[in-house]
N, CA, C and O atoms as a printed pandas DataFrame, in Angstrom:
     atom_number atom_name residue_name chain_id  residue_number  x_coord  y_coord  z_coord
0              1         N          UNK        A               1  142.010   85.987  144.382
1              2        CA          UNK        A               1  143.101   86.439  144.951
2              3         C          UNK        A               1  143.749   84.944  145.416
3              4         O          UNK        A               1  143.155   84.048  146.014
4              5         N          UNK        A               2  145.153   84.958  144.954
5              6        CA          UNK        A               2  145.931   83.734  145.375
6              7         C          UNK        A               2  147.277   84.742  145.771
7              8         O          UNK        A               2  147.951   85.408  144.985
8              9         N          UNK        A               3  147.418   84.626  147.171
9             10        CA          UNK        A               3  148.571   85.221  147.694
10            11         C          UNK        A               3  148.752   84.531  149.167
11            12         O          UNK        A               3  148.222   83.455  149.442
12            13         N          UNK        A               4  149.438   85.161  149.941
13            14        CA          UNK        A               4  150.171   84.715  151.142
14            15         C          UNK        A               4  148.818   84.388  151.571
15            16         O          UNK        A               4  148.723   83.170  151.722
16            17         N          UNK        A               5  147.801   84.969  151.809
17            18        CA          UNK        A               5  146.829   84.764  152.715
18            19         C          UNK        A               5  146.291   83.327  152.642
19            20         O          UNK        A               5  145.925   82.679  153.623
20            21         N          UNK        A               6  146.284   82.872  151.270
21            22        CA          UNK        A               6  145.777   81.239  150.887
22            23         C          UNK        A               6  146.378   80.307  150.277
23            24         O          UNK        A               6  145.932   79.224  149.899
24            25         N          UNK        A               7  148.123   81.045  150.118
25            26        CA          UNK        A               7  149.210   79.965  149.733
26            27         C          UNK        A               7  149.386   79.086  150.567
27            28         O          UNK        A               7  149.325   77.924  150.166
28            29         N          UNK        A               8  149.657   79.341  151.964
29            30        CA          UNK        A               8  149.802   78.429  152.997
30            31         C          UNK        A               8  148.721   77.284  152.852
31            32         O          UNK        A               8  149.064   76.104  152.771
32            33         N          UNK        A               9  147.707   77.594  152.830
33            34        CA          UNK        A               9  146.645   76.511  152.642
34            35         C          UNK        A               9  146.606   75.688  151.726
35            36         O          UNK        A               9  146.286   74.519  151.945
36            37         N          UNK        A              10  146.947   76.169  150.428
37            38        CA          UNK        A              10  147.432   75.583  149.453
38            39         C          UNK        A              10  148.493   74.365  149.380
39            40         O          UNK        A              10  148.318   73.255  148.878
40            41         N          UNK        A              11  149.589   74.857  149.991
41            42        CA          UNK        A              11  150.492   74.173  150.465
42            43         C          UNK        A              11  150.488   73.122  151.081
43            44         O          UNK        A              11  151.243   72.179  150.845
44            45         N          UNK        A              12  149.628   73.160  151.952
45            46        CA          UNK        A              12  149.061   72.337  152.955
46            47         C          UNK        A              12  148.343   70.995  152.270
47            48         O          UNK        A              12  148.427   69.787  152.496
48            49         N          UNK        A              13  147.544   71.867  151.253
49            50        CA          UNK        A              13  146.550   70.664  150.605
50            51         C          UNK        A              13  147.780   69.771  149.731
51            52         O          UNK        A              13  147.836   68.554  149.904
52            53         N          UNK        A              14  148.643   70.381  148.893
53            54        CA          UNK        A              14  149.725   69.719  148.199
54            55         C          UNK        A              14  150.164   68.592  148.983
55            56         O          UNK        A              14  150.156   67.456  148.509
56            57         N          UNK        A              15  150.591   68.871  150.289
57            58        CA          UNK        A              15  151.460   67.940  151.264
58            59         C          UNK        A              15  150.463   66.576  151.256
59            60         O          UNK        A              15  150.776   65.425  150.954
60            61         N          UNK        A              16  149.307   67.042  151.640
61            62        CA          UNK        A              16  148.252   66.060  152.101
62            63         C          UNK        A              16  147.945   65.164  150.729
63            64         O          UNK        A              16  147.807   63.946  150.834
64            65         N          UNK        A              17  147.867   65.693  149.706
65            66        CA          UNK        A              17  147.747   65.186  148.456
66            67         C          UNK        A              17  149.032   64.052  148.229
67            68         O          UNK        A              17  148.864   62.964  147.678
68            69         N          UNK        A              18  150.424   64.571  148.807
69            70        CA          UNK        A              18  151.733   63.697  148.120
70            71         C          UNK        A              18  151.376   62.747  149.438
71            72         O          UNK        A              18  151.384   61.578  149.053
72            73         N          UNK        A              19  151.127   62.815  150.580
73            74        CA          UNK        A              19  150.887   61.772  151.573
74            75         C          UNK        A              19  149.863   60.865  151.416
75            76         O          UNK        A              19  149.915   59.768  151.970
76            77         N          UNK        A              20  148.661   61.299  150.515
77            78        CA          UNK        A              20  147.665   60.283  149.843
78            79         C          UNK        A              20  148.351   59.478  148.837
79            80         O          UNK        A              20  147.866   58.387  148.538
80            81         N          UNK        A              21  149.563   59.943  148.209
81            82        CA          UNK        A              21  149.947   59.269  147.039
82            83         C          UNK        A              21  149.040   59.898  145.830
83            84         O          UNK        A              21  148.576   59.232  144.904
84            85         N          UNK        A              22  148.878   61.280  146.010
85            86        CA          UNK        A              22  148.464   61.857  144.648
86            87         C          UNK        A              22  149.299   62.813  144.248
87            88         O          UNK        A              22  149.439   63.907  144.794
88            89         N          UNK        A              23  149.947   62.360  143.151
89            90        CA          UNK        A              23  150.957   63.362  142.860
90            91         C          UNK        A              23  150.914   63.994  141.439
91            92         O          UNK        A              23  151.904   64.351  140.801
92            93         N          UNK        A              24  149.472   64.086  140.997
93            94        CA          UNK        A              24  149.210   65.012  139.766
94            95         C          UNK        A              24  148.136   66.086  140.044
95            96         O          UNK        A              24  147.018   65.762  140.446
96            97         N          UNK        A              25  148.474   67.305  139.834
97            98        CA          UNK        A              25  147.343   68.463  140.652
98            99         C          UNK        A              25  147.269   69.279  139.460
99           100         O          UNK        A              25  148.213   69.555  138.720
100          101         N          UNK        A              26  145.794   69.720  139.314
101          102        CA          UNK        A              26  145.617   70.722  138.381
102          103         C          UNK        A              26  145.055   71.723  138.928
103          104         O          UNK        A              26  143.955   71.531  139.446
104          105         N          UNK        A              27  145.637   73.032  138.964
105          106        CA          UNK        A              27  145.075   74.235  139.426
106          107         C          UNK        A              27  144.351   75.138  138.417
107          108         O          UNK        A              27  144.865   75.576  137.388
108          109         N          UNK        A              28  143.032   75.374  138.858
109          110        CA          UNK        A              28  142.294   76.090  137.966
110          111         C          UNK        A              28  141.976   77.277  138.218
111          112         O          UNK        A              28  141.002   77.546  138.920
112          113         N          UNK        A              29  142.786   78.215  137.661
113          114        CA          UNK        A              29  142.718   79.547  138.148
114          115         C          UNK        A              29  141.925   80.603  137.738
115          116         O          UNK        A              29  142.256   81.785  137.832
116          117         N          UNK        A              30  140.500   80.043  137.117
117          118        CA          UNK        A              30  139.653   80.672  136.315
118          119         C          UNK        A              30  138.861   82.151  137.253
119          120         O          UNK        A              30  138.387   83.247  136.954
120          121         N          UNK        A              31  139.074   81.409  138.393
121          122        CA          UNK        A              31  138.363   82.628  139.517
122          123         C          UNK        A              31  139.559   83.467  140.130
123          124         O          UNK        A              31  139.443   84.212  141.103
124          125         N          UNK        A              32  140.589   83.264  139.501
125          126        CA          UNK        A              32  141.686   84.176  140.340
126          127         C          UNK        A              32  141.845   85.369  139.602
127          128         O          UNK        A              32  142.255   85.247  138.447
128          129         N          UNK        A              33  141.588   86.565  140.062
129          130        CA          UNK        A              33  141.852   87.752  139.453
130          131         C          UNK        A              33  143.023   88.480  139.928
131          132         O          UNK        A              33  143.344   89.562  139.435
132          133         N          UNK        A              34  143.627   87.955  140.808
133          134        CA          UNK        A              34  144.868   88.711  141.277
134          135         C          UNK        A              34  145.943   87.568  141.866
135          136         O          UNK        A              34  145.563   86.667  142.614
136          137         N          UNK        A              35  147.229   87.709  141.466
137          138        CA          UNK        A              35  148.323   86.784  142.422
138          139         C          UNK        A              35  149.465   87.406  142.438
139          140         O          UNK        A              35  150.030   87.992  141.514
140          141         N          UNK        A              36  149.796   87.257  143.551
141          142        CA          UNK        A              36  151.260   88.320  144.066
142          143         C          UNK        A              36  152.236   87.231  144.036
143          144         O          UNK        A              36  151.945   86.099  143.650
144          145         N          UNK        A              37  153.534   87.620  144.496
145          146        CA          UNK        A              37  154.566   86.920  144.431
146          147         C          UNK        A              37  154.403   85.904  145.395
147          148         O          UNK        A              37  154.959   84.820  145.220
148          149         N          UNK        A              38  153.596   86.155  146.554
149          150        CA          UNK        A              38  153.669   84.711  147.617
150          151         C          UNK        A              38  152.603   83.859  146.926
151          152         O          UNK        A              38  152.438   82.686  147.260
152          153         N          UNK        A              39  152.059   84.297  146.202
153          154        CA          UNK        A              39  151.092   83.234  145.396
154          155         C          UNK        A              39  151.802   82.396  144.421
155          156         O          UNK        A              39  151.650   81.175  144.408
156          157         N          UNK        A              40  152.536   82.987  143.642
157          158        CA          UNK        A              40  153.630   82.436  142.790
158          159         C          UNK        A              40  154.307   81.788  143.472
159          160         O          UNK        A              40  154.529   80.673  143.001
160          161         N          UNK        A              41  154.894   82.055  144.707
161          162        CA          UNK        A              41  156.013   81.146  145.222
162          163         C          UNK        A              41  155.273   80.178  145.817
163          164         O          UNK        A              41  155.958   79.166  145.966
164          165         N          UNK        A              42  154.140   80.056  146.228
165          166        CA          UNK        A              42  153.263   78.840  146.706
166          167         C          UNK        A              42  153.339   77.735  145.485
167          168         O          UNK        A              42  153.518   76.541  145.726
168          169         N          UNK        A              43  153.219   78.143  144.440
169          170        CA          UNK        A              43  152.885   77.295  143.200
170          171         C          UNK        A              43  154.207   76.847  142.747
171          172         O          UNK        A              43  154.306   75.662  142.430
172          173         N          UNK        A              44  155.301   77.651  142.662
173          174        CA          UNK        A              44  156.760   77.047  142.756
174          175         C          UNK        A              44  157.104   75.987  143.690
175          176         O          UNK        A              44  157.759   74.982  143.413
176          177         N          UNK        A              45  156.613   76.293  144.809
177          178        CA          UNK        A              45  157.089   75.054  146.169
178          179         C          UNK        A              45  156.231   73.896  145.904
179          180         O          UNK        A              45  156.640   72.772  146.196
180          181         N          UNK        A              46  155.069   74.072  145.372
181          182        CA          UNK        A              46  153.949   72.866  145.455
182          183         C          UNK        A              46  154.654   72.177  144.065
183          184         O          UNK        A              46  154.775   70.953  144.115
184          185         N          UNK        A              47  155.153   72.893  142.764
185          186        CA          UNK        A              47  155.790   72.119  141.706
186          187         C          UNK        A              47  156.998   71.427  142.169
187          188         O          UNK        A              47  157.150   70.269  141.780
188          189         N          UNK        A              48  157.796   71.900  142.867
189          190        CA          UNK        A              48  159.298   71.454  143.518
190          191         C          UNK        A              48  158.887   70.216  144.202
191          192         O          UNK        A              48  159.516   69.181  143.981
192          193         N          UNK        A              49  157.686   70.233  145.178
193          194        CA          UNK        A              49  157.359   69.193  145.993
194          195         C          UNK        A              49  156.849   67.927  145.283
195          196         O          UNK        A              49  157.167   66.777  145.587
196          197         N          UNK        A              50  155.938   68.330  144.205
197          198        CA          UNK        A              50  155.511   67.340  143.277
198          199         C          UNK        A              50  156.459   66.655  142.544
199          200         O          UNK        A              50  156.265   65.458  142.330
200          201         N          UNK        A              51  157.771   67.375  141.984
201          202        CA          UNK        A              51  158.211   66.897  140.991
202          203         C          UNK        A              51  159.471   66.090  141.888
203          204         O          UNK        A              51  160.203   65.249  141.366
204          205         N          UNK        A              52  159.557   66.459  143.137
205          206        CA          UNK        A              52  160.653   65.454  143.911
206          207         C          UNK        A              52  159.951   64.146  144.176
207          208         O          UNK        A              52  160.534   63.217  144.736
208          209         N          UNK        A              53  158.507   64.064  143.711
209          210        CA          UNK        A              53  157.864   62.857  143.764
210          211         C          UNK        A              53  157.399   62.151  142.485
211          212         O          UNK        A              53  156.437   61.390  142.390
212          213         N          UNK        A              54  158.098   62.466  141.685
213          214        CA          UNK        A              54  157.932   62.394  140.086
214          215         C          UNK        A              54  156.568   62.533  139.568
215          216         O          UNK        A              54  156.130   61.856  138.639
216          217         N          UNK        A              55  155.716   63.702  140.388
217          218        CA          UNK        A              55  154.782   64.337  140.256
218          219         C          UNK        A              55  154.648   65.309  139.120
219          220         O          UNK        A              55  155.581   65.701  138.420
220          221         N          UNK        A              56  153.111   65.733  138.989
221          222        CA          UNK        A              56  153.099   67.159  137.962
222          223         C          UNK        A              56  152.083   68.051  138.729
223          224         O          UNK        A              56  151.088   67.688  139.357
224          225         N          UNK        A              57  152.536   69.220  138.544
225          226        CA          UNK        A              57  151.402   70.410  138.881
226          227         C          UNK        A              57  151.076   71.127  137.379
227          228         O          UNK        A              57  151.971   71.599  136.679
228          229         N          UNK        A              58  149.990   71.128  137.095
229          230        CA          UNK        A              58  149.416   72.000  135.849
230          231         C          UNK        A              58  148.402   72.891  136.242
231          232         O          UNK        A              58  147.525   72.585  137.050
232          233         N          UNK        A              59  148.505   74.042  135.665
233          234        CA          UNK        A              59  147.648   75.372  135.578
234          235         C          UNK        A              59  146.851   75.288  134.416
235          236         O          UNK        A              59  147.271   74.894  133.328
236          237         N          UNK        A              60  145.444   75.745  134.704
237          238        CA          UNK        A              60  144.634   76.162  133.851
238          239         C          UNK        A              60  144.002   77.265  133.720
239          240         O          UNK        A              60  144.091   77.873  134.787
240          241         N          UNK        A              61  143.263   77.982  132.779
241          242        CA          UNK        A              61  142.449   79.393  132.580
242          243         C          UNK        A              61  142.888   80.018  133.565
243          244         O          UNK        A              61  142.359   80.061  134.675
244          245         N          UNK        A              62  144.324   80.778  133.077
245          246        CA          UNK        A              62  144.981   81.526  133.489
246          247         C          UNK        A              62  144.130   83.073  133.045
247          248         O          UNK        A              62  143.706   83.161  131.893
248          249         N          UNK        A              63  143.968   83.986  133.802
249          250        CA          UNK        A              63  143.588   85.192  133.177
250          251         C          UNK        A              63  144.644   86.298  133.005
251          252         O          UNK        A              63  145.809   86.036  133.306
252          253         N          UNK        A              64  144.365   87.335  132.611
253          254        CA          UNK        A              64  145.328   88.155  132.201
254          255         C          UNK        A              64  146.519   88.391  133.125
255          256         O          UNK        A              64  147.661   88.273  132.679
256          257         N          UNK        A              65  146.305   88.703  134.336
257          258        CA          UNK        A              65  147.173   89.303  135.676
258          259         C          UNK        A              65  147.853   88.150  135.797
259          260         O          UNK        A              65  149.063   88.378  135.771
260          261         N          UNK        A              66  147.536   86.739  135.948
261          262        CA          UNK        A              66  148.091   85.869  136.671
262          263         C          UNK        A              66  149.142   85.675  135.375
263          264         O          UNK        A              66  150.356   85.795  135.544
264          265         N          UNK        A              67  148.615   85.393  134.195
265          266        CA          UNK        A              67  149.467   84.976  132.992
266          267         C          UNK        A              67  150.683   85.717  133.003
267          268         O          UNK        A              67  151.827   85.303  132.817
268          269         N          UNK        A              68  150.181   87.152  133.304
269          270        CA          UNK        A              68  151.419   88.030  132.899
270          271         C          UNK        A              68  152.403   88.058  133.918
271          272         O          UNK        A              68  153.552   88.459  133.735
272          273         N          UNK        A              69  151.960   87.639  134.981
273          274        CA          UNK        A              69  153.009   87.537  136.343
274          275         C          UNK        A              69  153.680   86.405  135.729
275          276         O          UNK        A              69  154.839   86.662  135.407
276          277         N          UNK        A              70  153.268   85.173  135.463
277          278        CA          UNK        A              70  154.032   84.015  135.382
278          279         C          UNK        A              70  155.071   84.403  133.993
279          280         O          UNK        A              70  156.261   84.091  134.019
280          281         N          UNK        A              71  154.570   84.980  133.030
281          282        CA          UNK        A              71  155.489   85.376  131.697
282          283         C          UNK        A              71  156.391   86.352  131.882
283          284         O          UNK        A              71  157.392   86.334  131.167
284          285         N          UNK        A              72  156.214   87.503  132.967
285          286        CA          UNK        A              72  157.239   88.437  133.429
286          287         C          UNK        A              72  158.294   87.640  134.283
287          288         O          UNK        A              72  159.410   88.156  134.333
288          289         N          UNK        A              73  158.135   86.638  134.857
289          290        CA          UNK        A              73  159.091   86.147  135.567
290          291         C          UNK        A              73  159.649   84.720  135.059
291          292         O          UNK        A              73  160.360   83.936  135.687
292          293         N          UNK        A              74  159.184   84.609  133.881
293          294        CA          UNK        A              74  159.526   82.930  132.979
294          295         C          UNK        A              74  159.048   81.917  133.617
295          296         O          UNK        A              74  159.434   80.832  133.183
296          297         N          UNK        A              75  158.309   81.889  134.539
297          298        CA          UNK        A              75  157.747   80.899  135.364
298          299         C          UNK        A              75  156.644   80.207  134.412
299          300         O          UNK        A              75  156.095   79.210  134.881
300          301         N          UNK        A              76  156.298   80.593  133.247
301          302        CA          UNK        A              76  155.313   80.032  132.541
302          303         C          UNK        A              76  155.764   78.975  131.512
303          304         O          UNK        A              76  155.088   78.314  130.724
304          305         N          UNK        A              77  157.507   79.007  131.806
305          306        CA          UNK        A              77  158.081   77.643  131.023
306          307         C          UNK        A              77  158.178   76.870  131.769
307          308         O          UNK        A              77  158.578   75.782  131.354
308          309         N          UNK        A              78  157.870   77.005  133.242
309          310        CA          UNK        A              78  158.057   75.826  134.391
310          311         C          UNK        A              78  157.137   75.123  134.602
311          312         O          UNK        A              78  157.376   74.048  135.153
312          313         N          UNK        A              79  155.666   75.483  134.224
313          314        CA          UNK        A              79  154.526   74.582  134.654
314          315         C          UNK        A              79  153.881   74.571  133.231
315          316         O          UNK        A              79  153.944   75.365  132.293
316          317         N          UNK        A              80  153.121   73.169  133.445
317          318        CA          UNK        A              80  152.314   72.696  132.347
318          319         C          UNK        A              80  151.282   73.959  132.568
319          320         O          UNK        A              80  151.040   74.479  133.657
320          321         N          UNK        A              81  150.689   74.363  131.215
321          322        CA          UNK        A              81  149.426   75.287  131.435
322          323         C          UNK        A              81  148.588   75.033  130.247
323          324         O          UNK        A              81  149.009   75.027  129.090
324          325         N          UNK        A              82  147.325   74.818  130.631
325          326        CA          UNK        A              82  146.515   74.540  129.452
326          327         C          UNK        A              82  145.089   75.786  129.815
327          328         O          UNK        A              82  144.852   76.492  130.796
328          329         N          UNK        A              83  144.370   75.582  128.464
329          330        CA          UNK        A              83  143.800   76.724  128.287
330          331         C          UNK        A              83  142.371   76.830  129.255
331          332         O          UNK        A              83  141.821   77.812  129.755
332          333         N          UNK        A              84  142.008   75.257  129.288
333          334        CA          UNK        A              84  140.754   75.240  130.301
334          335         C          UNK        A              84  140.918   73.677  131.401
335          336         O          UNK        A              84  142.029   73.149  131.352
336          337         N          UNK        A              85  140.306   73.288  131.934
337          338        CA          UNK        A              85  140.226   72.136  132.826
338          339         C          UNK        A              85  140.404   70.914  132.223
339          340         O          UNK        A              85  141.266   70.053  132.396
340          341         N          UNK        A              86  139.117   70.991  131.224
341          342        CA          UNK        A              86  138.816   69.652  130.485
342          343         C          UNK        A              86  140.169   69.278  129.660
343          344         O          UNK        A              86  140.614   68.136  129.772
344          345         N          UNK        A              87  140.938   70.392  128.691
345          346        CA          UNK        A              87  142.326   70.106  128.565
346          347         C          UNK        A              87  143.346   69.683  129.186
347          348         O          UNK        A              87  144.134   68.813  128.815
348          349         N          UNK        A              88  143.351   70.351  130.241
349          350        CA          UNK        A              88  144.459   69.745  131.112
350          351         C          UNK        A              88  144.053   68.073  131.503
351          352         O          UNK        A              88  144.745   67.065  131.356
352          353         N          UNK        A              89  142.871   68.198  131.969
353          354        CA          UNK        A              89  142.349   66.598  132.447
354          355         C          UNK        A              89  142.983   65.479  131.563
355          356         O          UNK        A              89  143.566   64.458  131.928
356          357         N          UNK        A              90  142.668   66.025  130.064
357          358        CA          UNK        A              90  142.831   65.255  128.985
358          359         C          UNK        A              90  144.242   64.720  128.844
359          360         O          UNK        A              90  144.659   63.562  128.839
360          361         N          UNK        A              91  144.993   66.137  128.707
361          362        CA          UNK        A              91  146.508   65.895  128.532
362          363         C          UNK        A              91  147.150   64.908  129.476
363          364         O          UNK        A              91  147.783   63.916  129.113
364          365         N          UNK        A              92  146.901   65.312  130.848
365          366        CA          UNK        A              92  147.362   64.417  131.751
366          367         C          UNK        A              92  147.027   63.211  131.981
367          368         O          UNK        A              92  147.766   62.484  132.645
368          369         N          UNK        A              93  145.929   62.807  131.508
369          370        CA          UNK        A              93  145.317   61.300  131.270
370          371         C          UNK        A              93  146.122   60.449  130.362
371          372         O          UNK        A              93  146.269   59.227  130.371
372          373         N          UNK        A              94  146.590   61.314  129.611
373          374        CA          UNK        A              94  147.209   60.501  128.155
374          375         C          UNK        A              94  148.334   60.228  128.475
375          376         O          UNK        A              94  149.048   61.221  128.619
376          377         N          UNK        A              95  148.950   58.975  128.705
377          378        CA          UNK        A              95  150.183   58.363  128.811
378          379         C          UNK        A              95  150.916   58.942  127.882
379          380         O          UNK        A              95  151.986   59.277  128.392
380          381         N          UNK        A              96  150.866   59.197  126.868
381          382        CA          UNK        A              96  151.905   59.769  125.876
382          383         C          UNK        A              96  152.419   61.053  126.272
383          384         O          UNK        A              96  153.634   61.250  126.265
384          385         N          UNK        A              97  151.567   61.979  126.630
385          386        CA          UNK        A              97  151.768   63.221  127.170
386          387         C          UNK        A              97  152.731   63.236  128.246
387          388         O          UNK        A              97  153.431   64.231  128.433
388          389         N          UNK        A              98  152.806   62.319  128.886
389          390        CA          UNK        A              98  153.708   62.238  130.666
390          391         C          UNK        A              98  155.078   61.807  130.361
391          392         O          UNK        A              98  155.860   61.654  131.300
392          393         N          UNK        A              99  155.494   61.573  129.036
393          394        CA          UNK        A              99  156.912   61.122  129.017
394          395         C          UNK        A              99  157.952   62.610  129.326
395          396         O          UNK        A              99  159.179   62.509  129.360
């Protein structure tokens, strides 16, 4: 589950990453069977914070409900979305894909 209960913890993690000058984060959602609007809001907030620092937030391994929520809100176009973690890591480490 990705919701208000853990969304704040996620944003604190993102803030720590930014302070440590880590500006690319991949969120593996393979074990997330439910995401509510608060979870989506946490992802959008994290995306904005990273982009403000010229960073990237990628999502991978979306299940049906999480993917459906992103598509229904048209947020699937805002995020880099990958089939799995390996694909995300490969794409984000490729200098050509970062243009």
